[in-house]
Amino acid sequence: DAGITQSPRHKVTETGTPVTLRCHQTENHRYMYWYRQDPGHGLRLIHYSYGVKDTDKGEVSDGYSVSRSKTEDFLLTLESATSSQTSVYFCAIRSGEETQYFGPGTRLLVL
Amino acid sequence: QQQVKQSPQSLIVQKGGISIINCAYENTAFDYFPWYQQFPGKGPALLIAIRPDVSEKKEGRFTISFNKSAKQFSLHIMDSQPGDSATYFCAASSPLVRGFGNEKLTFGTGTRLTIIP
């Protein structure tokens, strides 16, 4: 599992509330990623980080923000959750030149 | 704009048969092509990957075939087993202008493979 944990694993929240998902890694990887997975869309990149305090947008970044204040933690925040953000969220790290390894996922339901 | 197109969406294969999943890409800058396997409730796991300097890569029962001129690559699972039943994703990445390397993967939409006894 490349030492990746995600918390919470499941969350139910209401529209308009803020939500923060946490990704924690134990192997000091520089690159970390947040994806969402939806039926018919595969995995789509939300944001990624290439170092502490260094982040960039992916293809579906609207409505999401991220922070990385230390190497091991990458936080994904939904400032005001919407029903369209109901999804399964995966964190990933990059090991070596290209290989990405994924965490176990967080299932988020926005009512 | 979907840069990696995957087919079929779902596939049913008899035990012992060959499962074939296809992907096509548009971006000629892509230079790394991994396949991921995902079981229900789990994160995707890297299965096998290829670079365009070779036309085929084999690891056990899993083979990637790559056709650079056609911009297509495929996953072949030989002697398919019920334990291979999972969702498979192809992906591709390219170096970015910034020069950090292959940071971003673009995924296909996935193929749900079912192996029946």
mmCIF file of C-alpha atoms in Angstrom:
data_model
loop_
_atom_site.group_PDB
_atom_site.id
_atom_site.type_symbol
_atom_site.label_atom_id
_atom_site.label_comp_id
_atom_site.label_asym_id
_atom_site.label_seq_id
_atom_site.Cartn_x
_atom_site.Cartn_y
_atom_site.Cartn_z
ATOM 1 C CA ASP A 1 0.000 0.000 0.000
ATOM 2 C CA ALA A 2 3.095 2.252 -0.252
ATOM 3 C CA GLY A 3 2.431 3.522 3.265
ATOM 4 C CA ILE A 4 -0.567 5.646 2.300
ATOM 5 C CA THR A 5 -3.519 6.159 4.582
ATOM 6 C CA GLN A 6 -6.597 8.267 3.980
ATOM 7 C CA SER A 7 -9.028 9.638 6.523
ATOM 8 C CA PRO A 8 -11.874 9.486 6.935
ATOM 9 C CA ARG A 9 -12.666 6.405 4.874
ATOM 10 C CA HIS A 10 -16.338 7.276 4.673
ATOM 11 C CA LYS A 11 -18.133 10.557 5.180
ATOM 12 C CA VAL A 12 -21.665 11.818 4.813
ATOM 13 C CA THR A 13 -22.146 15.564 4.844
ATOM 14 C CA GLU A 14 -24.682 18.170 3.867
ATOM 15 C CA THR A 15 -24.575 20.597 0.974
ATOM 16 C CA GLY A 16 -22.796 23.812 1.890
ATOM 17 C CA THR A 17 -20.624 22.416 4.657
ATOM 18 C CA PRO A 18 -16.823 22.404 4.477
ATOM 19 C CA VAL A 19 -15.091 19.045 4.269
ATOM 20 C CA THR A 20 -11.413 18.174 4.633
ATOM 21 C CA LEU A 21 -9.923 14.878 3.554
ATOM 22 C CA ARG A 22 -6.487 13.843 4.723
ATOM 23 C CA CYS A 23 -3.828 11.826 2.978
ATOM 24 C CA HIS A 24 -0.863 10.649 5.021
ATOM 25 C CA GLN A 25 2.258 8.922 3.725
ATOM 26 C CA THR A 26 5.135 7.452 5.667
ATOM 27 C CA GLU A 27 7.833 7.171 2.994
ATOM 28 C CA ASN A 28 8.842 10.764 2.364
ATOM 29 C CA HIS A 29 7.641 10.911 -1.259
ATOM 30 C CA ARG A 30 7.867 14.301 -2.892
ATOM 31 C CA TYR A 31 4.863 14.020 -5.218
ATOM 32 C CA MET A 32 1.316 13.543 -3.936
ATOM 33 C CA TYR A 33 -1.982 13.612 -5.824
ATOM 34 C CA TRP A 34 -5.708 13.830 -5.247
ATOM 35 C CA TYR A 35 -8.077 12.129 -7.700
ATOM 36 C CA ARG A 36 -11.779 11.614 -7.807
ATOM 37 C CA GLN A 37 -13.351 8.516 -9.295
ATOM 38 C CA ASP A 38 -16.802 8.555 -10.820
ATOM 39 C CA PRO A 39 -18.587 5.990 -13.001
ATOM 40 C CA GLY A 40 -17.930 6.630 -16.672
ATOM 41 C CA HIS A 41 -15.102 9.068 -15.954
ATOM 42 C CA GLY A 42 -12.345 6.925 -14.565
ATOM 43 C CA LEU A 43 -9.916 8.769 -12.334
ATOM 44 C CA ARG A 44 -9.575 12.513 -12.747
ATOM 45 C CA LEU A 45 -6.847 14.595 -11.189
ATOM 46 C CA ILE A 46 -8.018 17.323 -8.823
ATOM 47 C CA HIS A 47 -4.750 18.770 -7.499
ATOM 48 C CA TYR A 48 -1.231 17.605 -6.997
ATOM 49 C CA SER A 49 1.795 18.617 -4.969
ATOM 50 C CA TYR A 50 5.458 18.518 -5.905
ATOM 51 C CA GLY A 51 6.764 19.511 -2.487
ATOM 52 C CA VAL A 52 5.910 21.239 0.767
ATOM 53 C CA LYS A 53 3.785 24.281 -0.037
ATOM 54 C CA ASP A 54 4.098 23.540 -3.774
ATOM 55 C CA THR A 55 0.813 22.583 -5.392
ATOM 56 C CA ASP A 56 -0.842 22.828 -8.779
ATOM 57 C CA LYS A 57 -4.268 22.300 -10.303
ATOM 58 C CA GLY A 58 -5.454 19.235 -12.131
ATOM 59 C CA GLU A 59 -8.270 18.926 -14.637
ATOM 60 C CA VAL A 60 -11.177 19.137 -12.140
ATOM 61 C CA SER A 61 -9.939 21.582 -9.513
ATOM 62 C CA ASP A 62 -12.967 23.896 -9.315
ATOM 63 C CA GLY A 63 -14.499 23.797 -5.835
ATOM 64 C CA TYR A 64 -11.435 22.184 -4.267
ATOM 65 C CA SER A 65 -8.367 23.508 -2.503
ATOM 66 C CA VAL A 66 -5.331 21.708 -1.131
ATOM 67 C CA SER A 67 -2.576 22.293 1.353
ATOM 68 C CA ARG A 68 0.703 20.629 2.105
ATOM 69 C CA SER A 69 2.463 22.040 5.146
ATOM 70 C CA LYS A 70 4.648 18.968 5.707
ATOM 71 C CA THR A 71 5.914 16.210 3.461
ATOM 72 C CA GLU A 72 3.762 13.459 4.891
ATOM 73 C CA ASP A 73 0.348 15.139 4.751
ATOM 74 C CA PHE A 74 -1.683 16.370 1.791
ATOM 75 C CA LEU A 75 -5.097 17.817 2.612
ATOM 76 C CA LEU A 76 -8.011 18.216 0.223
ATOM 77 C CA THR A 77 -10.698 20.724 1.199
ATOM 78 C CA LEU A 78 -14.136 21.184 -0.237
ATOM 79 C CA GLU A 79 -14.919 24.727 0.890
ATOM 80 C CA SER A 80 -18.672 24.341 0.446
ATOM 81 C CA ALA A 81 -19.643 20.821 -0.530
ATOM 82 C CA THR A 82 -22.099 20.269 -3.368
ATOM 83 C CA SER A 83 -23.934 17.128 -4.454
ATOM 84 C CA SER A 84 -21.753 17.000 -7.586
ATOM 85 C CA GLN A 85 -18.782 16.366 -5.310
ATOM 86 C CA THR A 86 -20.232 13.058 -4.147
ATOM 87 C CA SER A 87 -17.500 10.683 -5.256
ATOM 88 C CA VAL A 88 -14.721 8.379 -4.194
ATOM 89 C CA TYR A 89 -11.523 10.301 -3.550
ATOM 90 C CA PHE A 90 -8.119 8.713 -3.917
ATOM 91 C CA CYS A 91 -4.785 9.994 -2.818
ATOM 92 C CA ALA A 92 -1.664 8.821 -4.608
ATOM 93 C CA ILE A 93 2.077 9.207 -4.292
ATOM 94 C CA ARG A 94 4.727 8.976 -6.941
ATOM 95 C CA SER A 95 7.605 6.605 -6.415
ATOM 96 C CA GLY A 96 10.530 6.790 -8.784
ATOM 97 C CA GLU A 97 10.167 8.527 -12.135
ATOM 98 C CA GLU A 98 6.565 7.768 -12.957
ATOM 99 C CA THR A 99 4.869 5.092 -10.902
ATOM 100 C CA GLN A 100 1.934 6.241 -8.851
ATOM 101 C CA TYR A 101 0.594 4.256 -5.916
ATOM 102 C CA PHE A 102 -2.869 4.820 -4.578
ATOM 103 C CA GLY A 103 -4.367 4.924 -1.128
ATOM 104 C CA PRO A 104 -7.504 3.027 -0.101
ATOM 105 C CA GLY A 105 -9.887 5.871 -0.929
ATOM 106 C CA THR A 106 -12.481 8.002 0.852
ATOM 107 C CA ARG A 107 -16.123 7.600 -0.054
ATOM 108 C CA LEU A 108 -17.896 10.958 0.259
ATOM 109 C CA LEU A 109 -21.635 11.463 0.067
ATOM 110 C CA VAL A 110 -22.978 15.012 -0.072
ATOM 111 C CA LEU A 111 -26.696 15.208 0.686
ATOM 112 C CA GLN B 1 -11.499 16.419 -23.732
ATOM 113 C CA GLN B 2 -10.689 12.804 -23.103
ATOM 114 C CA GLN B 3 -7.148 12.096 -24.163
ATOM 115 C CA VAL B 4 -7.195 8.348 -23.477
ATOM 116 C CA LYS B 5 -10.104 6.317 -24.814
ATOM 117 C CA GLN B 6 -10.639 2.860 -23.374
ATOM 118 C CA SER B 7 -12.796 0.017 -24.634
ATOM 119 C CA PRO B 8 -14.809 -1.999 -23.952
ATOM 120 C CA GLN B 9 -16.634 -0.652 -20.902
ATOM 121 C CA SER B 10 -17.310 -4.168 -19.718
ATOM 122 C CA LEU B 11 -16.045 -7.563 -20.738
ATOM 123 C CA ILE B 12 -17.055 -11.096 -19.857
ATOM 124 C CA VAL B 13 -14.571 -13.880 -20.536
ATOM 125 C CA GLN B 14 -14.652 -17.556 -19.753
ATOM 126 C CA LYS B 15 -12.075 -18.992 -17.399
ATOM 127 C CA GLY B 16 -8.967 -19.922 -19.323
ATOM 128 C CA GLY B 17 -9.691 -17.491 -22.137
ATOM 129 C CA ILE B 18 -7.842 -14.368 -23.247
ATOM 130 C CA SER B 19 -9.079 -10.978 -22.037
ATOM 131 C CA ILE B 20 -8.211 -8.021 -24.247
ATOM 132 C CA ILE B 21 -8.703 -4.386 -23.314
ATOM 133 C CA ASN B 22 -7.820 -1.591 -25.700
ATOM 134 C CA CYS B 23 -6.789 2.020 -25.291
ATOM 135 C CA ALA B 24 -6.128 4.784 -27.778
ATOM 136 C CA TYR B 25 -4.494 8.111 -27.146
ATOM 137 C CA GLU B 26 -4.198 11.418 -28.959
ATOM 138 C CA ASN B 27 -1.302 13.210 -27.320
ATOM 139 C CA THR B 28 1.901 12.180 -29.089
ATOM 140 C CA ALA B 29 3.915 13.543 -26.159
ATOM 141 C CA PHE B 30 2.750 10.646 -23.969
ATOM 142 C CA ASP B 31 5.713 8.434 -23.186
ATOM 143 C CA TYR B 32 4.643 6.223 -20.296
ATOM 144 C CA PHE B 33 1.657 3.885 -20.362
ATOM 145 C CA PRO B 34 0.669 1.993 -17.198
ATOM 146 C CA TRP B 35 -2.241 -0.305 -16.539
ATOM 147 C CA TYR B 36 -3.963 -0.375 -13.181
ATOM 148 C CA GLN B 37 -6.137 -3.066 -11.627
ATOM 149 C CA GLN B 38 -8.814 -2.163 -9.115
ATOM 150 C CA PHE B 39 -10.868 -4.472 -6.921
ATOM 151 C CA PRO B 40 -14.125 -3.256 -5.339
ATOM 152 C CA GLY B 41 -13.526 -1.049 -2.321
ATOM 153 C CA LYS B 42 -9.799 -0.769 -3.008
ATOM 154 C CA GLY B 43 -7.520 1.754 -4.633
ATOM 155 C CA PRO B 44 -6.093 1.107 -8.104
ATOM 156 C CA ALA B 45 -2.888 -0.931 -8.102
ATOM 157 C CA LEU B 46 -0.200 -0.780 -10.767
ATOM 158 C CA LEU B 47 -0.264 -3.939 -12.854
ATOM 159 C CA ILE B 48 2.205 -3.402 -15.687
ATOM 160 C CA ALA B 49 3.601 -0.455 -17.632
ATOM 161 C CA ILE B 50 5.355 0.185 -20.934
ATOM 162 C CA ARG B 51 7.336 2.887 -22.707
ATOM 163 C CA PRO B 52 6.951 3.447 -26.465
ATOM 164 C CA ASP B 53 10.473 2.273 -27.279
ATOM 165 C CA VAL B 54 9.228 -1.338 -27.091
ATOM 166 C CA SER B 55 6.244 -2.939 -28.805
ATOM 167 C CA GLU B 56 5.449 -5.499 -26.154
ATOM 168 C CA LYS B 57 6.016 -6.164 -22.481
ATOM 169 C CA LYS B 58 5.065 -9.332 -20.676
ATOM 170 C CA GLU B 59 4.812 -10.037 -16.967
ATOM 171 C CA GLY B 60 3.413 -13.434 -16.170
ATOM 172 C CA ARG B 61 -0.033 -13.766 -17.723
ATOM 173 C CA PHE B 62 -0.250 -10.029 -18.450
ATOM 174 C CA THR B 63 1.053 -8.504 -21.677
ATOM 175 C CA ILE B 64 0.964 -4.947 -22.976
ATOM 176 C CA SER B 65 1.061 -4.544 -26.747
ATOM 177 C CA PHE B 66 1.975 -1.095 -28.014
ATOM 178 C CA ASN B 67 1.475 0.361 -31.495
ATOM 179 C CA LYS B 68 3.093 3.779 -31.645
ATOM 180 C CA SER B 69 2.051 4.606 -35.204
ATOM 181 C CA ALA B 70 -1.588 3.849 -34.453
ATOM 182 C CA LYS B 71 -1.373 5.491 -31.019
ATOM 183 C CA GLN B 72 -2.919 2.432 -29.426
ATOM 184 C CA PHE B 73 -2.001 0.036 -26.660
ATOM 185 C CA SER B 74 -3.727 -2.955 -25.218
ATOM 186 C CA LEU B 75 -3.691 -5.282 -22.226
ATOM 187 C CA HIS B 76 -3.901 -9.009 -22.794
ATOM 188 C CA ILE B 77 -4.628 -11.354 -19.921
ATOM 189 C CA MET B 78 -3.818 -14.928 -20.848
ATOM 190 C CA ASP B 79 -5.480 -17.900 -19.159
ATOM 191 C CA SER B 80 -7.922 -15.547 -17.429
ATOM 192 C CA GLN B 81 -8.950 -16.594 -13.924
ATOM 193 C CA PRO B 82 -11.903 -15.639 -11.705
ATOM 194 C CA GLY B 83 -9.442 -13.767 -9.484
ATOM 195 C CA ASP B 84 -8.716 -11.454 -12.411
ATOM 196 C CA SER B 85 -12.271 -10.116 -12.187
ATOM 197 C CA ALA B 86 -11.734 -6.418 -11.497
ATOM 198 C CA THR B 87 -11.844 -3.028 -13.153
ATOM 199 C CA TYR B 88 -8.853 -2.195 -15.319
ATOM 200 C CA PHE B 89 -7.674 1.291 -16.194
ATOM 201 C CA CYS B 90 -5.171 2.313 -18.790
ATOM 202 C CA ALA B 91 -3.313 5.573 -18.330
ATOM 203 C CA ALA B 92 -0.718 7.740 -19.999
ATOM 204 C CA SER B 93 1.616 10.511 -18.971
ATOM 205 C CA SER B 94 3.979 12.963 -20.533
ATOM 206 C CA PRO B 95 6.703 15.259 -19.285
ATOM 207 C CA LEU B 96 5.495 18.749 -18.571
ATOM 208 C CA VAL B 97 6.986 21.930 -19.959
ATOM 209 C CA ARG B 98 8.067 22.895 -16.459
ATOM 210 C CA GLY B 99 10.534 20.042 -16.603
ATOM 211 C CA PHE B 100 9.712 18.200 -13.426
ATOM 212 C CA GLY B 101 9.015 14.991 -15.275
ATOM 213 C CA ASN B 102 5.960 12.803 -15.694
ATOM 214 C CA GLU B 103 3.859 14.249 -12.929
ATOM 215 C CA LYS B 104 0.390 13.715 -14.260
ATOM 216 C CA LEU B 105 -1.416 10.593 -15.386
ATOM 217 C CA THR B 106 -4.408 10.735 -17.710
ATOM 218 C CA PHE B 107 -6.694 7.748 -17.190
ATOM 219 C CA GLY B 108 -9.078 5.888 -19.426
ATOM 220 C CA THR B 109 -12.629 5.382 -18.205
ATOM 221 C CA GLY B 110 -12.098 1.788 -17.105
ATOM 222 C CA THR B 111 -13.160 -1.712 -18.134
ATOM 223 C CA ARG B 112 -15.055 -3.980 -15.786
ATOM 224 C CA LEU B 113 -13.781 -7.493 -16.436
ATOM 225 C CA THR B 114 -15.720 -10.530 -15.283
ATOM 226 C CA ILE B 115 -14.263 -14.008 -15.617
ATOM 227 C CA ILE B 116 -16.905 -16.710 -15.519
ATOM 228 C CA PRO B 117 -16.130 -20.332 -14.578
#
